[in-house]
mmCIF file of C-alpha atoms in Angstrom:
data_model
loop_
_atom_site.group_PDB
_atom_site.id
_atom_site.type_symbol
_atom_site.label_atom_id
_atom_site.label_comp_id
_atom_site.label_asym_id
_atom_site.label_seq_id
_atom_site.Cartn_x
_atom_site.Cartn_y
_atom_site.Cartn_z
ATOM 1 C CA MET W 339 -41.671 31.001 -17.212
ATOM 2 C CA SER W 340 -37.804 29.556 -16.538
ATOM 3 C CA VAL W 341 -35.330 31.122 -19.066
ATOM 4 C CA ASP W 342 -32.936 28.984 -20.762
ATOM 5 C CA LEU W 343 -29.553 30.126 -20.291
ATOM 6 C CA SER W 344 -27.138 27.926 -21.929
ATOM 7 C CA THR W 345 -24.893 28.758 -24.812
ATOM 8 C CA ASN W 346 -21.925 28.260 -26.429
ATOM 9 C CA TYR W 347 -18.313 29.686 -26.235
ATOM 10 C CA LEU W 348 -15.544 28.590 -28.160
ATOM 11 C CA GLY W 349 -17.374 25.687 -29.334
ATOM 12 C CA LEU W 350 -17.875 24.755 -25.889
ATOM 13 C CA PRO W 351 -21.654 23.887 -24.456
ATOM 14 C CA LEU W 352 -22.012 26.186 -21.232
ATOM 15 C CA ARG W 353 -25.248 26.126 -18.824
ATOM 16 C CA ASN W 354 -25.130 30.105 -18.732
ATOM 17 C CA PRO W 355 -22.848 32.893 -20.204
ATOM 18 C CA ILE W 356 -21.269 33.864 -16.682
ATOM 19 C CA VAL W 357 -17.682 32.618 -16.279
ATOM 20 C CA ALA W 358 -15.632 33.186 -13.401
ATOM 21 C CA SER W 359 -12.292 34.738 -15.194
ATOM 22 C CA ALA W 360 -8.721 34.062 -13.915
ATOM 23 C CA GLY W 361 -8.517 35.090 -9.985
ATOM 24 C CA PRO W 362 -7.433 34.134 -6.539
ATOM 25 C CA ILE W 363 -10.442 32.198 -6.148
ATOM 26 C CA GLN W 364 -9.146 29.333 -8.399
ATOM 27 C CA GLN W 365 -6.300 29.142 -6.570
ATOM 28 C CA THR W 366 -7.343 25.973 -4.362
ATOM 29 C CA THR W 367 -10.028 23.153 -5.610
ATOM 30 C CA ASP W 368 -12.390 23.951 -3.316
ATOM 31 C CA GLY W 369 -12.377 27.742 -4.614
ATOM 32 C CA VAL W 370 -12.845 25.710 -7.964
ATOM 33 C CA LYS W 371 -15.776 23.486 -6.753
ATOM 34 C CA ALA W 372 -17.070 26.792 -5.133
ATOM 35 C CA LEU W 373 -17.324 28.533 -8.174
ATOM 36 C CA ALA W 374 -19.076 25.616 -10.038
ATOM 37 C CA ASP W 375 -21.564 25.076 -7.023
ATOM 38 C CA ALA W 376 -22.385 28.947 -7.690
ATOM 39 C CA GLY W 377 -23.649 28.152 -10.994
ATOM 40 C CA VAL W 378 -21.167 29.550 -13.288
ATOM 41 C CA GLY W 379 -21.120 28.261 -17.033
ATOM 42 C CA ALA W 380 -17.405 27.999 -16.918
ATOM 43 C CA VAL W 381 -13.889 28.296 -14.666
ATOM 44 C CA VAL W 382 -10.613 30.437 -16.248
ATOM 45 C CA MET W 383 -7.586 29.334 -14.005
ATOM 46 C CA TYR W 384 -5.290 31.790 -12.950
ATOM 47 C CA SER W 385 -2.415 32.499 -15.116
ATOM 48 C CA LEU W 386 0.594 30.697 -15.521
ATOM 49 C CA PHE W 387 3.342 33.445 -16.682
ATOM 50 C CA GLU W 388 5.872 32.622 -19.311
ATOM 51 C CA GLU W 389 8.550 33.922 -17.130
ATOM 52 C CA GLN W 390 7.784 31.449 -14.609
ATOM 53 C CA VAL W 391 7.927 28.497 -17.385
ATOM 54 C CA ARG W 392 11.550 30.064 -18.598
ATOM 55 C CA HIS W 393 13.068 30.539 -15.338
ATOM 56 C CA GLU W 394 12.333 26.882 -14.412
ATOM 57 C CA GLU W 395 13.446 25.678 -17.794
ATOM 58 C CA ALA W 396 16.988 27.648 -17.494
ATOM 59 C CA ARG W 397 17.375 25.937 -13.977
ATOM 60 C CA MET W 398 16.774 22.603 -15.229
ATOM 61 C CA ALA W 399 19.393 23.524 -17.865
ATOM 62 C CA GLU W 400 21.766 24.545 -15.079
ATOM 63 C CA VAL W 401 21.099 21.390 -13.296
ATOM 64 C CA GLU W 402 21.588 19.214 -16.654
ATOM 65 C CA LEU W 403 25.205 20.875 -16.825
ATOM 66 C CA GLU W 404 26.149 20.591 -13.515
ATOM 67 C CA TYR W 405 25.743 16.810 -13.504
ATOM 68 C CA MET W 406 26.971 16.314 -17.199
ATOM 69 C CA ASN W 407 30.388 14.864 -16.240
ATOM 70 C CA SER W 408 29.083 12.951 -13.500
ATOM 71 C CA PHE W 409 30.076 9.140 -13.056
ATOM 72 C CA ALA W 410 27.846 6.538 -14.706
ATOM 73 C CA GLU W 411 27.151 4.996 -11.208
ATOM 74 C CA SER W 412 25.997 8.531 -10.033
ATOM 75 C CA LEU W 413 23.452 8.726 -12.632
ATOM 76 C CA SER W 414 20.886 7.325 -10.548
ATOM 77 C CA PHE W 415 21.128 10.233 -8.569
ATOM 78 C CA PHE W 416 20.290 12.611 -11.519
ATOM 79 C CA PRO W 417 17.931 15.399 -10.049
ATOM 80 C CA THR W 418 15.989 16.330 -13.269
ATOM 81 C CA VAL W 419 12.482 14.508 -12.002
ATOM 82 C CA ALA W 420 13.169 15.571 -8.637
ATOM 83 C CA SER W 421 14.055 19.228 -9.332
ATOM 84 C CA ASN W 422 10.705 19.431 -11.646
ATOM 85 C CA ALA W 423 8.291 17.699 -9.607
ATOM 86 C CA GLY W 424 7.927 20.618 -7.127
ATOM 87 C CA GLY W 425 7.995 23.525 -9.585
ATOM 88 C CA ILE W 426 5.407 26.130 -10.163
ATOM 89 C CA THR W 427 4.729 24.346 -13.601
ATOM 90 C CA GLU W 428 4.251 21.091 -12.499
ATOM 91 C CA LYS W 429 2.278 22.211 -9.215
ATOM 92 C CA TYR W 430 -0.036 24.570 -11.782
ATOM 93 C CA LEU W 431 -0.936 21.499 -14.111
ATOM 94 C CA ARG W 432 -1.279 19.058 -11.080
ATOM 95 C CA HIS W 433 -4.072 21.781 -9.611
ATOM 96 C CA LEU W 434 -5.679 22.038 -13.039
ATOM 97 C CA GLU W 435 -6.004 18.375 -13.591
ATOM 98 C CA ALA W 436 -7.673 18.335 -10.306
ATOM 99 C CA SER W 437 -10.154 20.961 -10.631
ATOM 100 C CA VAL W 438 -11.165 19.748 -14.065
ATOM 101 C CA LYS W 439 -11.940 16.548 -12.158
ATOM 102 C CA ALA W 440 -13.932 18.295 -9.255
ATOM 103 C CA VAL W 441 -16.225 20.159 -11.447
ATOM 104 C CA ASP W 442 -18.776 19.479 -13.976
ATOM 105 C CA VAL W 443 -18.290 22.601 -16.108
ATOM 106 C CA PRO W 444 -15.518 23.469 -18.377
ATOM 107 C CA VAL W 445 -12.010 24.494 -16.833
ATOM 108 C CA ILE W 446 -10.071 27.205 -18.980
ATOM 109 C CA GLY W 447 -6.310 27.047 -18.713
ATOM 110 C CA SER W 448 -4.578 30.231 -18.680
ATOM 111 C CA LEU W 449 -1.203 31.610 -19.715
ATOM 112 C CA ASN W 450 0.284 34.957 -19.531
ATOM 113 C CA ALA W 451 2.523 35.374 -22.217
ATOM 114 C CA ALA W 452 4.835 38.564 -23.545
ATOM 115 C CA GLY W 453 6.591 36.687 -26.573
ATOM 116 C CA VAL W 454 7.101 33.232 -28.127
ATOM 117 C CA GLY W 455 9.300 31.102 -26.909
ATOM 118 C CA ASN W 456 9.685 27.123 -25.716
ATOM 119 C CA TRP W 457 7.224 27.894 -23.036
ATOM 120 C CA VAL W 458 4.574 27.221 -25.715
ATOM 121 C CA LYS W 459 4.828 23.415 -25.260
ATOM 122 C CA THR W 460 3.258 24.346 -21.643
ATOM 123 C CA ALA W 461 -0.169 24.876 -23.502
ATOM 124 C CA HIS W 462 0.175 21.359 -24.512
ATOM 125 C CA ARG W 463 0.704 20.423 -21.205
ATOM 126 C CA MET W 464 -2.463 22.194 -20.323
ATOM 127 C CA GLN W 465 -4.548 20.227 -23.047
ATOM 128 C CA ASP W 466 -2.959 16.907 -21.623
ATOM 129 C CA ALA W 467 -4.193 17.987 -18.018
ATOM 130 C CA GLY W 468 -7.658 18.086 -18.901
ATOM 131 C CA ALA W 469 -8.129 21.840 -19.749
ATOM 132 C CA ALA W 470 -11.155 22.218 -22.375
ATOM 133 C CA ALA W 471 -9.687 25.312 -23.684
ATOM 134 C CA LEU W 472 -6.817 27.779 -23.166
ATOM 135 C CA GLU W 473 -6.890 31.533 -22.862
ATOM 136 C CA CYS W 474 -3.932 33.262 -23.749
ATOM 137 C CA ASN W 475 -3.385 36.029 -21.775
ATOM 138 C CA ILE W 476 -1.014 38.487 -24.056
ATOM 139 C CA TYR W 477 0.126 41.114 -21.690
ATOM 140 C CA ALA W 478 3.387 42.658 -23.559
ATOM 141 C CA VAL W 479 4.523 46.322 -22.367
ATOM 142 C CA PRO W 480 6.573 47.341 -25.751
ATOM 143 C CA ASP W 481 9.582 49.236 -25.954
ATOM 144 C CA ILE W 482 8.889 52.384 -26.862
ATOM 145 C CA GLY W 483 11.247 51.896 -30.150
ATOM 146 C CA MET W 484 8.882 49.428 -31.297
ATOM 147 C CA SER W 485 6.302 50.228 -34.036
ATOM 148 C CA GLY W 486 2.854 49.753 -34.167
ATOM 149 C CA PRO W 487 2.963 46.875 -36.940
ATOM 150 C CA GLU W 488 5.853 45.290 -34.806
ATOM 151 C CA ILE W 489 3.505 45.029 -31.770
ATOM 152 C CA GLU W 490 0.626 43.788 -33.598
ATOM 153 C CA ASP W 491 2.717 41.318 -35.424
ATOM 154 C CA ARG W 492 3.981 39.421 -32.159
ATOM 155 C CA HIS W 493 0.558 39.289 -31.084
ATOM 156 C CA ILE W 494 -0.095 37.163 -34.305
ATOM 157 C CA GLU W 495 2.874 35.679 -33.693
ATOM 158 C CA ILE W 496 1.892 34.372 -30.076
ATOM 159 C CA VAL W 497 -1.559 33.237 -31.202
ATOM 160 C CA SER W 498 -0.093 31.050 -34.341
ATOM 161 C CA ALA W 499 2.502 29.748 -32.058
ATOM 162 C CA VAL W 500 -0.283 28.563 -29.386
ATOM 163 C CA LYS W 501 -3.028 27.125 -31.874
ATOM 164 C CA ASP W 502 -0.236 24.812 -33.742
ATOM 165 C CA ALA W 503 0.936 23.747 -30.304
ATOM 166 C CA ILE W 504 -2.517 22.534 -29.328
ATOM 167 C CA ASP W 505 -6.000 21.036 -30.470
ATOM 168 C CA ILE W 506 -8.124 22.577 -27.926
ATOM 169 C CA PRO W 507 -9.741 25.921 -28.699
ATOM 170 C CA VAL W 508 -8.025 29.132 -27.697
ATOM 171 C CA ALA W 509 -9.103 32.750 -26.692
ATOM 172 C CA VAL W 510 -7.018 35.648 -26.770
ATOM 173 C CA LYS W 511 -6.960 37.918 -24.106
ATOM 174 C CA VAL W 512 -5.572 41.374 -24.918
ATOM 175 C CA LEU W 513 -5.216 45.261 -24.304
ATOM 176 C CA PRO W 514 -7.148 47.633 -25.968
ATOM 177 C CA PHE W 515 -4.219 50.299 -26.759
ATOM 178 C CA PHE W 516 -3.874 49.402 -30.394
ATOM 179 C CA SER W 517 -3.868 51.942 -32.895
ATOM 180 C CA ALA W 518 -6.946 50.464 -34.701
ATOM 181 C CA PRO W 519 -8.402 47.481 -32.257
ATOM 182 C CA GLY W 520 -11.233 46.769 -34.336
ATOM 183 C CA ASN W 521 -8.608 45.453 -37.344
ATOM 184 C CA MET W 522 -6.454 43.758 -34.741
ATOM 185 C CA MET W 523 -9.675 41.708 -33.595
ATOM 186 C CA LEU W 524 -10.351 40.993 -36.924
ATOM 187 C CA ARG W 525 -6.391 39.781 -37.561
ATOM 188 C CA LEU W 526 -6.358 37.740 -34.287
ATOM 189 C CA ALA W 527 -9.363 35.874 -35.562
ATOM 190 C CA ALA W 528 -7.685 34.990 -38.777
ATOM 191 C CA ALA W 529 -4.663 34.023 -37.134
ATOM 192 C CA GLY W 530 -6.854 31.222 -35.759
ATOM 193 C CA ALA W 531 -8.409 32.742 -32.368
ATOM 194 C CA ASP W 532 -11.630 30.663 -31.396
ATOM 195 C CA GLY W 533 -12.454 33.783 -28.622
ATOM 196 C CA LEU W 534 -11.463 37.093 -27.915
ATOM 197 C CA VAL W 535 -11.316 38.356 -24.282
ATOM 198 C CA MET W 536 -11.946 42.207 -24.273
ATOM 199 C CA PHE W 537 -9.737 43.361 -22.470
ATOM 200 C CA ASN W 538 -7.309 42.714 -20.334
ATOM 201 C CA ARG W 539 -6.543 45.442 -17.908
ATOM 202 C CA PHE W 540 -2.839 47.602 -18.332
ATOM 203 C CA LEU W 541 -1.956 47.980 -14.878
ATOM 204 C CA GLN W 542 -0.852 51.593 -14.040
ATOM 205 C CA PRO W 543 1.772 52.979 -11.287
ATOM 206 C CA ASP W 544 0.778 55.700 -9.038
ATOM 207 C CA ILE W 545 3.308 58.105 -7.393
ATOM 208 C CA ASP W 546 3.316 59.153 -3.835
ATOM 209 C CA ILE W 547 4.542 62.726 -3.494
ATOM 210 C CA GLU W 548 5.111 62.489 0.273
ATOM 211 C CA THR W 549 7.782 59.596 -0.281
ATOM 212 C CA LEU W 550 8.601 60.312 -3.624
ATOM 213 C CA GLY W 551 8.115 56.787 -4.573
ATOM 214 C CA VAL W 552 6.234 54.947 -7.470
ATOM 215 C CA GLU W 553 3.961 52.370 -6.350
ATOM 216 C CA SER W 554 2.318 49.539 -8.231
ATOM 217 C CA GLY W 555 -0.552 47.234 -7.640
ATOM 218 C CA VAL W 556 -3.386 45.207 -8.656
ATOM 219 C CA TRP W 557 -6.703 46.859 -7.763
ATOM 220 C CA LEU W 558 -10.124 45.574 -8.482
ATOM 221 C CA SER W 559 -11.927 46.402 -11.226
ATOM 222 C CA ASN W 560 -14.906 49.198 -11.151
ATOM 223 C CA LYS W 561 -18.114 49.981 -12.922
ATOM 224 C CA VAL W 562 -15.979 52.541 -15.370
ATOM 225 C CA GLU W 563 -13.728 50.305 -16.543
ATOM 226 C CA GLN W 564 -16.776 48.824 -18.535
ATOM 227 C CA ARG W 565 -17.064 51.267 -21.269
ATOM 228 C CA THR W 566 -14.031 50.723 -23.281
ATOM 229 C CA ALA W 567 -15.168 46.932 -23.650
ATOM 230 C CA LEU W 568 -18.846 47.941 -24.156
ATOM 231 C CA THR W 569 -17.486 50.349 -27.227
ATOM 232 C CA TRP W 570 -15.841 47.864 -28.673
ATOM 233 C CA ILE W 571 -17.979 44.580 -28.483
ATOM 234 C CA ALA W 572 -20.710 46.557 -29.533
ATOM 235 C CA ALA W 573 -18.988 47.536 -32.602
ATOM 236 C CA ILE W 574 -17.326 44.170 -33.370
ATOM 237 C CA SER W 575 -19.676 41.411 -32.288
ATOM 238 C CA LYS W 576 -21.233 41.276 -35.718
ATOM 239 C CA GLN W 577 -17.963 41.539 -37.737
ATOM 240 C CA VAL W 578 -15.966 38.740 -36.323
ATOM 241 C CA ASP W 579 -15.948 34.826 -36.507
ATOM 242 C CA ALA W 580 -14.843 34.478 -32.906
ATOM 243 C CA SER W 581 -16.655 34.139 -29.589
ATOM 244 C CA ILE W 582 -16.433 37.253 -27.471
ATOM 245 C CA ALA W 583 -15.924 37.125 -24.037
ATOM 246 C CA ALA W 584 -16.743 40.658 -22.074
ATOM 247 C CA THR W 585 -14.553 41.144 -18.861
ATOM 248 C CA SER W 586 -13.791 44.388 -16.419
ATOM 249 C CA GLY W 587 -16.009 46.381 -14.460
ATOM 250 C CA VAL W 588 -19.046 43.514 -13.895
ATOM 251 C CA ALA W 589 -20.097 44.020 -10.220
ATOM 252 C CA THR W 590 -23.697 43.559 -10.698
ATOM 253 C CA PRO W 591 -26.378 41.796 -12.804
ATOM 254 C CA GLU W 592 -27.084 45.011 -14.575
ATOM 255 C CA ASP W 593 -23.488 45.021 -15.861
ATOM 256 C CA ALA W 594 -23.584 41.599 -17.304
ATOM 257 C CA ILE W 595 -26.525 42.400 -18.773
ATOM 258 C CA LYS W 596 -25.020 45.535 -20.437
ATOM 259 C CA TYR W 597 -22.370 43.405 -22.118
ATOM 260 C CA ILE W 598 -24.950 41.003 -23.316
ATOM 261 C CA LEU W 599 -26.965 43.587 -25.315
ATOM 262 C CA ALA W 600 -23.682 44.859 -26.394
ATOM 263 C CA GLY W 601 -23.084 41.417 -28.151
ATOM 264 C CA ALA W 602 -21.052 39.308 -25.630
ATOM 265 C CA ASP W 603 -21.376 35.856 -25.991
ATOM 266 C CA VAL W 604 -20.114 35.092 -22.511
ATOM 267 C CA VAL W 605 -19.514 37.706 -19.738
ATOM 268 C CA MET W 606 -16.562 37.068 -17.292
ATOM 269 C CA SER W 607 -16.102 38.388 -13.618
ATOM 270 C CA THR W 608 -13.286 38.546 -11.094
ATOM 271 C CA SER W 609 -13.463 41.388 -8.863
ATOM 272 C CA ALA W 610 -16.956 40.933 -8.119
ATOM 273 C CA LEU W 611 -16.583 37.596 -7.003
ATOM 274 C CA VAL W 612 -13.734 38.503 -4.557
ATOM 275 C CA ARG W 613 -15.395 41.016 -3.093
ATOM 276 C CA ASN W 614 -18.765 39.143 -2.164
ATOM 277 C CA GLY W 615 -17.605 35.633 -2.356
ATOM 278 C CA ALA W 616 -18.115 32.830 -5.006
ATOM 279 C CA ASP W 617 -21.886 32.501 -4.040
ATOM 280 C CA TYR W 618 -22.174 36.094 -5.585
ATOM 281 C CA ALA W 619 -22.198 34.344 -9.122
ATOM 282 C CA THR W 620 -25.911 33.192 -8.342
ATOM 283 C CA GLU W 621 -26.830 36.506 -7.908
ATOM 284 C CA ILE W 622 -25.717 37.597 -11.318
ATOM 285 C CA ILE W 623 -27.239 34.253 -13.119
ATOM 286 C CA ASP W 624 -30.415 35.004 -11.351
ATOM 287 C CA GLY W 625 -30.084 38.561 -12.483
ATOM 288 C CA LEU W 626 -29.967 37.932 -16.022
ATOM 289 C CA SER W 627 -32.551 35.219 -16.208
ATOM 290 C CA SER W 628 -35.264 37.607 -14.195
ATOM 291 C CA TYR W 629 -34.394 40.366 -16.736
ATOM 292 C CA LEU W 630 -34.687 38.126 -19.798
ATOM 293 C CA GLU W 631 -38.217 36.706 -18.295
ATOM 294 C CA ARG W 632 -39.156 40.416 -17.480
ATOM 295 C CA LYS W 633 -38.476 41.520 -21.157
ATOM 296 C CA GLN W 634 -39.751 38.298 -22.544
ATOM 297 C CA LEU W 635 -36.577 38.041 -24.509
ATOM 298 C CA SER W 636 -34.546 34.518 -24.971
ATOM 299 C CA LEU W 637 -30.811 35.086 -24.238
ATOM 300 C CA GLU W 638 -29.905 34.646 -28.341
ATOM 301 C CA GLN W 639 -33.017 37.689 -28.846
ATOM 302 C CA ALA W 640 -31.015 39.958 -26.136
ATOM 303 C CA ARG W 641 -27.503 39.019 -27.202
ATOM 304 C CA GLY W 642 -26.276 41.696 -29.434
ATOM 305 C CA LEU W 643 -29.493 43.593 -29.359
ATOM 306 C CA LEU W 644 -27.707 46.966 -28.925
ATOM 307 C CA ALA W 645 -24.683 46.174 -30.921
ATOM 308 C CA VAL W 646 -23.973 48.081 -34.232
ATOM 309 C CA PRO W 647 -25.881 46.339 -37.069
ATOM 310 C CA ASP W 648 -24.046 44.407 -39.231
ATOM 311 C CA ASP W 649 -24.746 46.228 -42.329
ATOM 312 C CA ALA W 650 -23.890 49.935 -40.833
ATOM 313 C CA SER W 651 -20.550 51.376 -40.403
ATOM 314 C CA ALA W 652 -18.983 51.132 -37.238
ATOM 315 C CA ALA W 653 -17.040 54.487 -37.555
ATOM 316 C CA GLU W 654 -20.460 56.447 -38.650
ATOM 317 C CA TYR W 655 -22.517 54.820 -35.787
ATOM 318 C CA GLU W 656 -19.705 55.761 -32.894
ATOM 319 C CA ARG W 657 -19.486 59.198 -34.692
ATOM 320 C CA ASN W 658 -23.036 59.622 -34.449
ATOM 321 C CA GLY W 659 -23.529 58.695 -31.024
ATOM 322 C CA TYR W 660 -20.508 60.890 -30.059
ATOM 323 C CA VAL W 661 -22.652 63.783 -31.354
ATOM 324 C CA SER W 662 -25.127 63.225 -29.659
ATOM 325 C CA ALA W 663 -23.756 62.733 -26.357
ATOM 326 C CA LEU W 664 -22.338 66.312 -26.711
ATOM 327 C CA GLU W 665 -25.667 67.658 -27.601
ATOM 328 C CA LYS W 666 -27.533 66.153 -24.910
ATOM 329 C CA ALA W 667 -24.675 67.317 -22.239
ATOM 330 C CA LYS W 668 -25.168 70.728 -23.264
ATOM 331 C CA THR W 669 -28.277 70.813 -21.306
ATOM 332 C CA THR W 670 -26.500 69.944 -18.527
ATOM 333 C CA TYR W 671 -23.187 71.310 -18.774
ATOM 334 C CA GLY W 672 -23.093 73.668 -21.272
ATOM 335 C CA SER W 673 -21.243 73.645 -24.462
ATOM 336 C CA LEU W 674 -18.307 70.971 -24.301
ATOM 337 C CA ARG W 675 -16.696 71.761 -27.387
#
């Protein structure tokens, strides 16, 4: 029996719930094609950063000011178009447009932002380039003087500004470090987010004790990192009126299955595809299909099967699980309290 893996994310019909999340493979059109050929349901492009857009805008303003007092006969040499044509934003948009034309699955643009600004109009340009949706990757490291409500309000402001700028669906990729993550997810959905990507990864530095230096960098995710997302997806998937995308720690088909059981609409992966190549997406998809067939479950039956019931208190549910885990651990480690 062939299992039907077709699903819906952000109102977009997908052939399956495995999505290639933003990563280096998408930096070329051939890479995007390889992911689509491997069977993914959708492709999220790598991110265009707010800082890149603002830097280009500032440079263009400088050029315009420099040539403001040019003689009329020299205006034919005005460099606005030429300067902008080779910029990062233009290259991104051209690549996005080419990728959309090259594959038969939805291609989702990605903007990485920390605050509201003129960069928001770039979201509309992504829409014009053919993006089926936009993932707004909010990565804001707050000043220590900012209060919790101020940080949360900034997120809502960004989402509202992007939603006002475009007509295509908007997913919000967020960090899990709010004082009340569940409430924040509800607020984002109420602000217009069509989907929630849980969660973004907070890049934390390491310390080299020999050189006495601080080392920063990006590392591939591991299975341990899925626990936070699993917990919150299971808690909120039946409570929020928005698509849920799971990300981080997807190394095997089993990891994708766990996220589906917790209530995710789609499962995103970058690290596993970087480690194993774009073709590895086929293995994840086949593993999910084989599991559903073995358990005699449809995708819809499996989705949210182990989520917190919508008529249960998530807090009590998690508290009971915590107590049960400690009692079980006693048999192996002794008392942990």
